[in-house]
mmCIF file of C-alpha atoms and ligand atoms in Angstrom:
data_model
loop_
_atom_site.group_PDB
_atom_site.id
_atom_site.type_symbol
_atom_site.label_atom_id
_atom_site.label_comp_id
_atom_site.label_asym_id
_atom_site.label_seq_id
_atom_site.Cartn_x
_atom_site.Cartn_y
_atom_site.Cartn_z
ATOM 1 C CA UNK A 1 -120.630 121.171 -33.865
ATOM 2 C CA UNK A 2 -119.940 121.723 -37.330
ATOM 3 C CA UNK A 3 -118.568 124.763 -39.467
ATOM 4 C CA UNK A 4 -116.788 128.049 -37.619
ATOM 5 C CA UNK A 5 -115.853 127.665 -34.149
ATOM 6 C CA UNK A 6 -118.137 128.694 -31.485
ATOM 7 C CA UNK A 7 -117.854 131.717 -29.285
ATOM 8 C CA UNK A 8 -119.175 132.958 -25.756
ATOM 9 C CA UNK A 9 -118.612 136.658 -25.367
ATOM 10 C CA UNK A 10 -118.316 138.541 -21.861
ATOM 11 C CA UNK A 11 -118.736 141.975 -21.973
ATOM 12 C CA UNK A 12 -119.158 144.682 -19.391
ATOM 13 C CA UNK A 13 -117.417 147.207 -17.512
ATOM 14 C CA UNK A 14 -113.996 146.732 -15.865
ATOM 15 C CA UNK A 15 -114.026 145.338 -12.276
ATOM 16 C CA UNK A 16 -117.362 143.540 -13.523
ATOM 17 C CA UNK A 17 -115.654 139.821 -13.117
ATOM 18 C CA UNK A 18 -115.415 139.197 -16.650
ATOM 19 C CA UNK A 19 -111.741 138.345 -15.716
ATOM 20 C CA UNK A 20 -112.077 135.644 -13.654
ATOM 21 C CA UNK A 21 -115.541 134.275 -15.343
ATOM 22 C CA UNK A 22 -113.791 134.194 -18.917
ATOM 23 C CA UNK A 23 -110.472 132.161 -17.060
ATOM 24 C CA UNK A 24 -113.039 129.733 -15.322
ATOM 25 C CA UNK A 25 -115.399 129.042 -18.581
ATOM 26 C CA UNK A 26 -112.316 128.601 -20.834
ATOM 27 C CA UNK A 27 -110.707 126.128 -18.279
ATOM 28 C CA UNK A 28 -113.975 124.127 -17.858
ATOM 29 C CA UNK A 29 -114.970 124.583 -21.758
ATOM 30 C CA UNK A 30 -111.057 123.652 -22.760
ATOM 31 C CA UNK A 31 -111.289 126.725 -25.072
ATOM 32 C CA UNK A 32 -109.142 129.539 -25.974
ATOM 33 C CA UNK A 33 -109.335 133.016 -24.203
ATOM 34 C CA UNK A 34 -109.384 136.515 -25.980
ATOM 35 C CA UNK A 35 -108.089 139.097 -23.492
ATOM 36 C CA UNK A 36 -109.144 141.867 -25.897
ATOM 37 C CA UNK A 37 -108.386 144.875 -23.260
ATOM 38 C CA UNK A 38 -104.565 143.429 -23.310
ATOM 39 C CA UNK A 39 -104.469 144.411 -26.969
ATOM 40 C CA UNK A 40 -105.735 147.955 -25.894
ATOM 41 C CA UNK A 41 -103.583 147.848 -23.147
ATOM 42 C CA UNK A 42 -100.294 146.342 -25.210
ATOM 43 C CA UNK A 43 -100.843 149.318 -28.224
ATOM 44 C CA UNK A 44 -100.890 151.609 -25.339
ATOM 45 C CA UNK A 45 -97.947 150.577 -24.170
ATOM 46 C CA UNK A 46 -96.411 150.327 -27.069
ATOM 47 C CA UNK A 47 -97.173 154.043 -27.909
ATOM 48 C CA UNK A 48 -95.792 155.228 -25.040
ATOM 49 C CA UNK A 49 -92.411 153.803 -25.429
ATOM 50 C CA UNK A 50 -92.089 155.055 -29.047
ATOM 51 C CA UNK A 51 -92.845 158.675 -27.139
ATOM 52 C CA UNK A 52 -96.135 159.084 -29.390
ATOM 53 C CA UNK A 53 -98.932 160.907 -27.879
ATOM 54 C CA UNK A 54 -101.874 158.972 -27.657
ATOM 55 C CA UNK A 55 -104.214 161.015 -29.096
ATOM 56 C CA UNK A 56 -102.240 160.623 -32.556
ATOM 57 C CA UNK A 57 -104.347 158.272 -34.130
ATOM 58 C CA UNK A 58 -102.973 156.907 -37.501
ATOM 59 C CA UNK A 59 -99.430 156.604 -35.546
ATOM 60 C CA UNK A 60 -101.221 154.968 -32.920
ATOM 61 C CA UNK A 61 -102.981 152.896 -35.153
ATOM 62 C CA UNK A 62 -99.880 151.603 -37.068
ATOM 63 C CA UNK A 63 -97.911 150.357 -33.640
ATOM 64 C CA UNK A 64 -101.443 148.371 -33.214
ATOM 65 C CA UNK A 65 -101.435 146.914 -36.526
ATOM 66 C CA UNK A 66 -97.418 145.776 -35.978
ATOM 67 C CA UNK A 67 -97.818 144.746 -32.375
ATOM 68 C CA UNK A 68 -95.502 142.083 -31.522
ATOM 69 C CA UNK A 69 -97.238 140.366 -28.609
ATOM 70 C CA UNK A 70 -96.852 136.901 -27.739
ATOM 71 C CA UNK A 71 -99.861 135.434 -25.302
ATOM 72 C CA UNK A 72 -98.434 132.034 -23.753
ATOM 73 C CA UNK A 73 -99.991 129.873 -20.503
ATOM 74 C CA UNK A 74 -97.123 129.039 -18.558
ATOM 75 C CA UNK A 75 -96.549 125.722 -16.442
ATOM 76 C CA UNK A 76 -97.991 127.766 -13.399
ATOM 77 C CA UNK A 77 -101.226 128.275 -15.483
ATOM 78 C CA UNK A 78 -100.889 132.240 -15.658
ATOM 79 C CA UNK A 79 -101.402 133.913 -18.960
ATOM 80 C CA UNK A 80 -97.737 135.590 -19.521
ATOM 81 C CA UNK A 81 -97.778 138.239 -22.151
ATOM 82 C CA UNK A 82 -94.535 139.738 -23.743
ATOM 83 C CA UNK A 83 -94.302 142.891 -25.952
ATOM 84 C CA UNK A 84 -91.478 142.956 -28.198
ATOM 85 C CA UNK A 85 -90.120 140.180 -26.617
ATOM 86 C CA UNK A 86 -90.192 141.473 -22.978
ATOM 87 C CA UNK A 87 -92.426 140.253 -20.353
ATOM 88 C CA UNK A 88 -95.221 143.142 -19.390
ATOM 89 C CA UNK A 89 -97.853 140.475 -17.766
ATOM 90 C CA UNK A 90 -97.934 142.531 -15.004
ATOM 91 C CA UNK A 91 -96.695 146.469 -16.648
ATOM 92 C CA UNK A 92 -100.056 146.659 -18.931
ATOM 93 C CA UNK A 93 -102.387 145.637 -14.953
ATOM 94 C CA UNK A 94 -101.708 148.897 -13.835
ATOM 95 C CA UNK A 95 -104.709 151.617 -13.099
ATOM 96 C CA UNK A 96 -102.390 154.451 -15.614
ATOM 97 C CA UNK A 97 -101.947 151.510 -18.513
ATOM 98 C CA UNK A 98 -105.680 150.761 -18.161
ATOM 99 C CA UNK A 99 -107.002 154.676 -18.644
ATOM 100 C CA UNK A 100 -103.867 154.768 -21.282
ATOM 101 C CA UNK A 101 -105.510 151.781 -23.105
ATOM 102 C CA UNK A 102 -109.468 153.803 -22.907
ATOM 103 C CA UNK A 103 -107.535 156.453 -24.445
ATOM 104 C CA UNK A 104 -106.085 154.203 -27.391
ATOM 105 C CA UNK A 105 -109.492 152.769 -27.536
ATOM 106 C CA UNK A 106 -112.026 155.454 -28.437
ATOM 107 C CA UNK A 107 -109.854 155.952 -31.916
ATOM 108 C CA UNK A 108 -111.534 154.056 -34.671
ATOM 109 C CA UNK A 109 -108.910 153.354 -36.568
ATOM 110 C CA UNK A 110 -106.867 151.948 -33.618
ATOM 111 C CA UNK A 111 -110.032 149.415 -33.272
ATOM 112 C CA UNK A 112 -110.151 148.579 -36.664
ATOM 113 C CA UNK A 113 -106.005 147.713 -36.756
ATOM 114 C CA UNK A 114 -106.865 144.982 -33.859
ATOM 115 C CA UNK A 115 -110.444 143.780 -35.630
ATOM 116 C CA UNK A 116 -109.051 140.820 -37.650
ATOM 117 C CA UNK A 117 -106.177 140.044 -34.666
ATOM 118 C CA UNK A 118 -108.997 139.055 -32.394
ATOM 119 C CA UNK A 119 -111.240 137.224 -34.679
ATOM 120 C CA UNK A 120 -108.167 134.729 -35.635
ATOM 121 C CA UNK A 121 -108.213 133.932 -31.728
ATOM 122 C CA UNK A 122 -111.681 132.072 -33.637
ATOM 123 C CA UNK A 123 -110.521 128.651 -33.308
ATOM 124 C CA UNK A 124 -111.742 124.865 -32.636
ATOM 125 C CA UNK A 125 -112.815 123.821 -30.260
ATOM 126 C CA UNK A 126 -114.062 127.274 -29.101
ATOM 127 C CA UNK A 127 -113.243 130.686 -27.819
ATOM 128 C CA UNK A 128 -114.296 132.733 -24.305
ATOM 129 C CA UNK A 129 -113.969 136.601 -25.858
ATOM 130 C CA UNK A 130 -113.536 139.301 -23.007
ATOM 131 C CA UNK A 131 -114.141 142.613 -23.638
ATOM 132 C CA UNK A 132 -115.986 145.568 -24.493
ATOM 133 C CA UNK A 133 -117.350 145.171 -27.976
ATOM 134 C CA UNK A 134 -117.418 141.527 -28.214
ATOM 135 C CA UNK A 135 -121.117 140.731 -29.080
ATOM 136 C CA UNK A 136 -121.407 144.349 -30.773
ATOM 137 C CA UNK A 137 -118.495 144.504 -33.013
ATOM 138 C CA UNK A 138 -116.087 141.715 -33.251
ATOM 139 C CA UNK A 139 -118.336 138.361 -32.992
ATOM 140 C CA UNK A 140 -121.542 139.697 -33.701
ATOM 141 C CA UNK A 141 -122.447 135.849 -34.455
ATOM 142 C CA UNK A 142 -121.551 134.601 -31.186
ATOM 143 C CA UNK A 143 -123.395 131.481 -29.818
ATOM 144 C CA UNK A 144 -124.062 133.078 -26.474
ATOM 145 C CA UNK A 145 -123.305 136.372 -25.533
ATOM 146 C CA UNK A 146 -123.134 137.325 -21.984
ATOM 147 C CA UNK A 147 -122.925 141.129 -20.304
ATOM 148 C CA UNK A 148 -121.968 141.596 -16.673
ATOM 149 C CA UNK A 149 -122.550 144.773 -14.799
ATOM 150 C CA UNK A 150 -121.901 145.447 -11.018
ATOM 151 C CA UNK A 151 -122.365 148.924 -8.655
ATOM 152 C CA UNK A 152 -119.139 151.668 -9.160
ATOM 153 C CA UNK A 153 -118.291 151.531 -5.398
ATOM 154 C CA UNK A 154 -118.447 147.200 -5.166
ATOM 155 C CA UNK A 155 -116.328 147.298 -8.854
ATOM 156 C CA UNK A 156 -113.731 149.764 -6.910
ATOM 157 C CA UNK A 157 -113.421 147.582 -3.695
ATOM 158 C CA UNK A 158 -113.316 144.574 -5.774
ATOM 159 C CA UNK A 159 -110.291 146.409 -7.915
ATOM 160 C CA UNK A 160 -108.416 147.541 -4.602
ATOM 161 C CA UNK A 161 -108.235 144.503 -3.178
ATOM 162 C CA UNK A 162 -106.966 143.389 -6.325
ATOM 163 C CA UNK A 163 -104.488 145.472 -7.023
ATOM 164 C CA UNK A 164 -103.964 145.660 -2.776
ATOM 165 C CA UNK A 165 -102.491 141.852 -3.712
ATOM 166 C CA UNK A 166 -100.696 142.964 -6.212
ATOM 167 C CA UNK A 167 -99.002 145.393 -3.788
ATOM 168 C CA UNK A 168 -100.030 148.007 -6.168
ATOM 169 C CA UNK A 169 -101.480 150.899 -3.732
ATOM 170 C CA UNK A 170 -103.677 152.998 -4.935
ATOM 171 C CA UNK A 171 -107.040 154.714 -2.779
ATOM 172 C CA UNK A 172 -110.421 153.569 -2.997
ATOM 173 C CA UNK A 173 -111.783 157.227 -3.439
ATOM 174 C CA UNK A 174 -109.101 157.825 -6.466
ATOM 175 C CA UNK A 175 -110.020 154.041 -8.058
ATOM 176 C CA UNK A 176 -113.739 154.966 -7.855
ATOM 177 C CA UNK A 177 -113.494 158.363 -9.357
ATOM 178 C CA UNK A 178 -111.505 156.466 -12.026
ATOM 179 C CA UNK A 179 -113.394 153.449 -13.250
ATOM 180 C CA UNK A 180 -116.224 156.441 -13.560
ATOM 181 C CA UNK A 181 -113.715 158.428 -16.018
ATOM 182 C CA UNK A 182 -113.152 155.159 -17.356
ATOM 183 C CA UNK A 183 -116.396 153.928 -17.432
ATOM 184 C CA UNK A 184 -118.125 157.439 -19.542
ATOM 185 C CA UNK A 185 -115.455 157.246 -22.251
ATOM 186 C CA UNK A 186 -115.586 153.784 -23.158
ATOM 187 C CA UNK A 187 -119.837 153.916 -22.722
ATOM 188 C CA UNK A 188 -119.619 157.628 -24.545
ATOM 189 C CA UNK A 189 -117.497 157.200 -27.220
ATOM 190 C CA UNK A 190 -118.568 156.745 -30.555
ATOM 191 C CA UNK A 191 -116.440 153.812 -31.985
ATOM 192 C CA UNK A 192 -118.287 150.560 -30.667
ATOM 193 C CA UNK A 193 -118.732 151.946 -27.423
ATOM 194 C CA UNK A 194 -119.561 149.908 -24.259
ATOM 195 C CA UNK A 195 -123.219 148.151 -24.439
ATOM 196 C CA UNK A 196 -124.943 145.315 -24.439
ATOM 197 C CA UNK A 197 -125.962 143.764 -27.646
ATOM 198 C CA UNK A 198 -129.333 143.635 -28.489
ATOM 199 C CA UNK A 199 -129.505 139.656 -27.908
ATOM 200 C CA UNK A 200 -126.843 139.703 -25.110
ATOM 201 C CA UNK A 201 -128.305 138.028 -21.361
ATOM 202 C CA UNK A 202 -127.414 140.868 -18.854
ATOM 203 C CA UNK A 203 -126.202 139.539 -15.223
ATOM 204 C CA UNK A 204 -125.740 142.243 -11.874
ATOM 205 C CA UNK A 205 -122.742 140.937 -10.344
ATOM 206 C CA UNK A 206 -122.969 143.558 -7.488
ATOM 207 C CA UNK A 207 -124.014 140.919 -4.825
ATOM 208 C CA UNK A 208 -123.028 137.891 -6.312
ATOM 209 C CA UNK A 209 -120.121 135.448 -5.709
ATOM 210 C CA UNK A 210 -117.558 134.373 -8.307
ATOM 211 C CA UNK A 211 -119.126 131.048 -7.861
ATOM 212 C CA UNK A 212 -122.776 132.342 -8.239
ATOM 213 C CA UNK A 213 -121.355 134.008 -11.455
ATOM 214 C CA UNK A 214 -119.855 130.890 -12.665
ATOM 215 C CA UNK A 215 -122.681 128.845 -12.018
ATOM 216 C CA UNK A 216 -124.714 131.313 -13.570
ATOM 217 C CA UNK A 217 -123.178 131.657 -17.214
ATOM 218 C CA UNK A 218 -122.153 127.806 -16.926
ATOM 219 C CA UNK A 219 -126.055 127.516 -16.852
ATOM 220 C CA UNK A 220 -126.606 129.192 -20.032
ATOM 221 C CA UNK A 221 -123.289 127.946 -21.676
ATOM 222 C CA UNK A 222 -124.974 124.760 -21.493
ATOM 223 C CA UNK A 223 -128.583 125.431 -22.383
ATOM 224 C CA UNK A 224 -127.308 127.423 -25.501
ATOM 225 C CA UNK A 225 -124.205 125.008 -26.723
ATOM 226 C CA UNK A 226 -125.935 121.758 -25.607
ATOM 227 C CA UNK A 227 -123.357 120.471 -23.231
ATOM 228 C CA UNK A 228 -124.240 117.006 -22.017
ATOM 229 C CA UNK A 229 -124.978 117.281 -18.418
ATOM 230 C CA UNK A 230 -122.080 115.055 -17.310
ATOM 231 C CA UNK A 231 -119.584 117.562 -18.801
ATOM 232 C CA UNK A 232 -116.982 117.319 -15.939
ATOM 233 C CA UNK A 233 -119.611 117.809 -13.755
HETATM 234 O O1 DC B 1 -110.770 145.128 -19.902
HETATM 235 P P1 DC B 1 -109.613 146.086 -19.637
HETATM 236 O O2 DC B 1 -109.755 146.868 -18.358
HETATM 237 O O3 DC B 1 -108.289 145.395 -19.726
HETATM 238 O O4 DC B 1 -109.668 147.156 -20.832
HETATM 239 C C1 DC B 1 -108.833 148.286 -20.874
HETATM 240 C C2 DC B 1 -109.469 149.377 -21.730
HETATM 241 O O5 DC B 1 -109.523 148.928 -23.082
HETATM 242 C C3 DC B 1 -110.907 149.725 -21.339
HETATM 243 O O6 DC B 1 -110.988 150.950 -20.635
HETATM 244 C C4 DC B 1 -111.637 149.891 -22.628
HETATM 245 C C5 DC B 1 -110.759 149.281 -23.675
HETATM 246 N N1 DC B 1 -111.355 148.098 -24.307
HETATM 247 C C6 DC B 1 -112.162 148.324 -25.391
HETATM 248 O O7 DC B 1 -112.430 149.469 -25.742
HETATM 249 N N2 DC B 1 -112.679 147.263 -26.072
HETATM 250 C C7 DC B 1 -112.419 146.011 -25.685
HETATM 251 N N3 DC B 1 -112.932 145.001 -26.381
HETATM 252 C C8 DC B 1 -111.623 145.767 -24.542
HETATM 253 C C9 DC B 1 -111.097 146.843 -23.862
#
């Protein structure tokens, strides 16, 4: 392919299995990942330790525009991800940094500090973008753009049990009345708010398998980026 680097875009709602769909095409594709909700999550965090409400948005804004935040893949595979300089892989996973980082995310001008920070993750031989806005906003050019969506009670189990292994505990009935909070403020907000572009392929995840997911966007990865069938097939 010549010219810009290509992109695939995931999109969707949290709990969706963008997560774990982006990790598995970037692996098989040998292409970078964007984990755009870390940034949210990381200026969040960020905020918080420099005692600034989050609701003050130019303040808010300029800790996003000077976040120091180093993404590496260590030798176990694992994307580790340090804010100045500390390790907070597992800090910014947490159910409060996650409604911390919708908070920090429905303020425009906290979005536009991170716009040009996650288009220069554009680069040969491709990018997997996960996120909210992807197709919308930030690659609005993307070769394929994908949007997963998946039930309110199945996204909650699927988070418990995730967080369950984390030994994070948190109940089902509070982590479904969440991801709903969650859910109406990133869809309701006005600033690139959660939906599916116009020429984005929509997939219900609800009673599918990771590996029915994974087949599924491999399928159209392929069709739309003309992969040779025998790529690691
Ligand atoms: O994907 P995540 O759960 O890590 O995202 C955390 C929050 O960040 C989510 O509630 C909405 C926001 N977000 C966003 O507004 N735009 C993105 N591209 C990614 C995340």
């Amino acid at each position: 392919m010549n010219g810009i680097a290509p992109v695939i875009t995931v999109d969707g709602p949290s709990g969706v299995g963008k997560g774990t769909l982006c990790q598995w095409l970037a692996t098989r594709l040998g292409w970078r990942l964007l984990d755009s909700g870390a940034l949210y999550r990381l200026t969040a965090l960020a905020a918080q330790r420099r005692c600034l409400p989050l609701d003050d948005e130019s303040s808010v804004a300029a800790v996003a525009a000077e976040l120091a935040v180093e993404f590496s893949a260590g030798t176990d595979g694992v994307l580790h991800i340090t804010l100045d300089g500390e390790e907070v892989s597992t800090t910014i996973r947490s159910e409060t940094a996650g409604n911390a980082a919708s908070q920090v995310a429905a303020l425009p001008q906290v979005r536009a500090a991170l716009l040009q920070r996650q288009r220069d993750f554009r680069q040969r031989p491709g990018l997997i973008a996960d996120g909210r806005d992807m197709g919308t906003v930030v690659f609005p050019d993307a070769q394929l753009k994908l949007f997963l969506i998946a039930d309110t009670g199945e996204r909650a189990r699927r988070r418990h049990k995730q967080l369950s292994e984390n030994d994070m505990d948190v109940s089902l009935a509070a982590l479904e009345r969440e991801i709903a909070e969650r859910d109406a403020r990133d869809v309701q907000r006005a600033a690139a708010p959660l939906t599916p572009a116009a020429d984005a392929t929509v997939l219900d995840t609800t009673a599918k398998s990771i590996a029915q997911v994974c087949e599924w966007a491999w399928r159209q990865a392929r069709q739309r980026l003309q992969i040779p069938t025998n790529h690691r097939d």
